[in-house]
Amino acid sequence: MKVLSLFIKREKGGKVEKIKAGHLKEGYGLVGDVNGGRACKELSIASHRIRKYLDEENIKGICGHRFYENITIEGLKVAKLKIGDRITIGNTIIEITSIGKGCFPECKLLISGKICPLSKEVLFAKVIRGGVIRVGDRVKLVNAPDYGMGSGG
């Protein structure tokens, strides 16, 4: 697995920027990101597959056009992870705190009975050991058995 892209939004209502490197800080998340410091949701993470789906499928729900992840990981298989699993990205360590993004009751997808992929395919994490992460950094599951999380996803 590897970091495919990094995103940051510096202010509420601001534009999401694609960045090549970012600094992860314990107890905060991605330094400079508007969502940093949110207790158990310091970072948001998505697989390359979900990012591609969001970009290409034009989801009609509330979050499809608003959601951005801080880290897109190539080869990530969310279904193989559980809360408490730890992941290294470069020299940093993060811990999965939540799986799936909550849905809004007024979302058209939810009302129509469709399942939004964000409800099961997004990870939230906290920073255990900070440092700089970069696009291309190797991502590895640690402190847990090998779930066969090779390439793909």
Coordinates of C-alpha atoms in Angstrom, one line a residue:
M1 CA 0.0 0.0 0.0
K2 CA 1.1 3.6 -0.5
V3 CA -0.1 7.1 -0.2
L4 CA -1.6 8.2 -3.5
S5 CA -2.7 11.7 -2.5
L6 CA -3.0 14.1 0.3
F7 CA -5.6 16.8 0.8
I8 CA -6.0 19.8 3.1
K9 CA -8.6 22.5 3.6
R10 CA -7.1 25.4 5.5
E11 CA -10.3 27.3 6.4
K12 CA -14.1 26.6 6.8
G13 CA -15.7 27.2 3.4
G14 CA -12.3 27.2 1.8
K15 CA -11.0 25.2 -1.2
V16 CA -9.6 21.7 -0.7
E17 CA -6.0 21.6 -1.9
K18 CA -4.0 18.7 -3.1
I19 CA -0.6 18.7 -1.4
K20 CA 2.6 16.6 -1.8
A21 CA 3.6 16.5 1.9
G22 CA 2.0 17.3 5.2
H23 CA 2.9 17.2 8.9
L24 CA 1.0 14.9 11.2
K25 CA 0.9 16.0 14.9
E26 CA -0.2 13.9 17.9
G27 CA -3.5 15.1 19.3
Y28 CA -4.3 17.2 16.3
G29 CA -4.0 15.4 12.9
L30 CA -2.8 17.2 9.7
V31 CA -1.3 20.5 10.7
G32 CA -3.1 23.4 9.0
D33 CA -6.3 21.4 8.2
V34 CA -9.6 22.9 9.3
N35 CA -10.7 19.6 10.7
G36 CA -7.6 19.0 12.8
G37 CA -7.9 18.6 16.6
R38 CA -11.2 16.7 16.4
A39 CA -10.6 14.1 19.2
C40 CA -11.1 10.7 17.5
K41 CA -11.4 12.1 14.0
E42 CA -8.0 13.9 13.6
L43 CA -7.6 12.4 10.1
S44 CA -9.9 11.1 7.4
I45 CA -8.7 8.3 5.1
A46 CA -10.1 6.7 2.0
S47 CA -9.1 4.1 -0.5
H48 CA -8.1 5.0 -4.1
R49 CA -11.3 3.1 -5.2
I50 CA -13.6 5.3 -3.1
R51 CA -11.8 8.5 -4.3
K52 CA -12.2 7.4 -7.9
Y53 CA -15.9 6.6 -7.3
L54 CA -16.5 10.0 -5.8
D55 CA -14.7 11.7 -8.6
E56 CA -16.3 9.8 -11.4
E57 CA -19.8 8.8 -10.2
N58 CA -21.0 12.3 -9.2
I59 CA -22.8 11.1 -6.1
K60 CA -26.0 12.9 -5.6
G61 CA -26.0 12.7 -1.8
I62 CA -25.0 15.6 0.6
C63 CA -21.5 14.4 1.2
G64 CA -20.5 13.3 -2.3
H65 CA -19.4 16.7 -3.4
R66 CA -18.4 18.0 0.1
F67 CA -16.4 15.1 1.6
Y68 CA -12.6 15.0 1.2
E69 CA -10.1 12.7 2.9
N70 CA -6.8 13.9 4.2
I71 CA -5.1 10.7 2.9
T72 CA -5.9 8.5 -0.1
I73 CA -4.3 5.1 0.1
E74 CA -3.7 2.8 -2.9
G75 CA -4.4 -0.8 -2.0
L76 CA -6.4 0.0 1.2
K77 CA -9.0 -2.6 2.0
V78 CA -11.2 -1.0 4.6
A79 CA -13.3 -4.2 5.2
K80 CA -10.1 -5.9 6.5
L81 CA -9.5 -3.3 9.2
K82 CA -10.9 -2.8 12.7
I83 CA -11.0 0.0 15.2
G84 CA -7.7 0.0 17.1
D85 CA -5.6 -1.2 14.2
R86 CA -2.4 0.8 13.7
I87 CA -0.9 1.9 10.4
T88 CA 2.5 3.3 9.6
I89 CA 2.8 6.0 6.9
G90 CA 6.5 6.7 6.4
N91 CA 7.8 7.2 10.0
T92 CA 4.4 8.1 11.5
I93 CA 1.9 5.9 13.2
I94 CA -1.9 6.4 13.2
E95 CA -4.6 4.4 14.9
I96 CA -8.0 3.7 13.4
T97 CA -10.7 5.2 15.7
S98 CA -13.8 4.9 13.5
I99 CA -14.9 3.2 10.3
G100 CA -17.6 4.8 8.1
K101 CA -18.9 8.3 7.9
G102 CA -22.3 9.1 9.4
C103 CA -25.2 9.9 7.1
F104 CA -27.4 12.9 7.2
P105 CA -31.2 12.1 7.5
E106 CA -32.0 14.6 4.7
C107 CA -29.5 12.9 2.3
K108 CA -31.2 12.0 -1.0
L109 CA -29.2 8.7 -1.2
L110 CA -30.4 7.7 2.3
I111 CA -34.0 8.7 1.6
S112 CA -34.0 6.7 -1.7
G113 CA -32.7 3.6 0.1
K114 CA -29.3 3.6 -1.6
I115 CA -26.2 3.0 0.4
C116 CA -23.6 5.6 0.3
P117 CA -20.1 4.1 0.1
L118 CA -18.8 6.7 2.6
S119 CA -20.9 5.0 5.3
K120 CA -18.6 2.0 5.2
E121 CA -15.5 2.9 3.2
V122 CA -14.0 5.9 5.1
L123 CA -11.7 5.6 8.0
F124 CA -11.0 8.1 10.8
A125 CA -7.8 8.0 12.8
K126 CA -5.8 9.7 15.5
V127 CA -2.0 10.3 15.3
I128 CA 0.1 8.2 17.6
R129 CA 3.5 9.3 16.4
G130 CA 3.7 12.4 14.3
G131 CA 6.0 13.4 11.5
V132 CA 6.0 14.3 7.8
I133 CA 4.1 12.2 5.3
R134 CA 4.5 12.4 1.6
V135 CA 2.7 11.2 -1.5
G136 CA 4.4 7.9 -2.4
D137 CA 5.1 6.9 1.2
R138 CA 4.7 3.2 2.0
V139 CA 1.7 2.3 4.2
K140 CA 1.8 -0.7 6.4
L141 CA -0.5 -2.3 8.9
V142 CA 1.2 -2.9 12.2
N143 CA 0.2 -4.3 15.6
A144 CA -2.3 -6.6 13.9
P145 CA -2.1 -9.8 11.8
D146 CA -1.5 -9.5 8.0
Y147 CA -4.9 -9.3 6.5
G148 CA -3.7 -9.8 2.9
M149 CA -3.8 -6.1 2.2
G150 CA -1.6 -6.2 -0.8
S151 CA -2.0 -4.1 -4.0
G152 CA -5.4 -3.3 -5.5
G153 CA -8.3 -1.4 -4.0

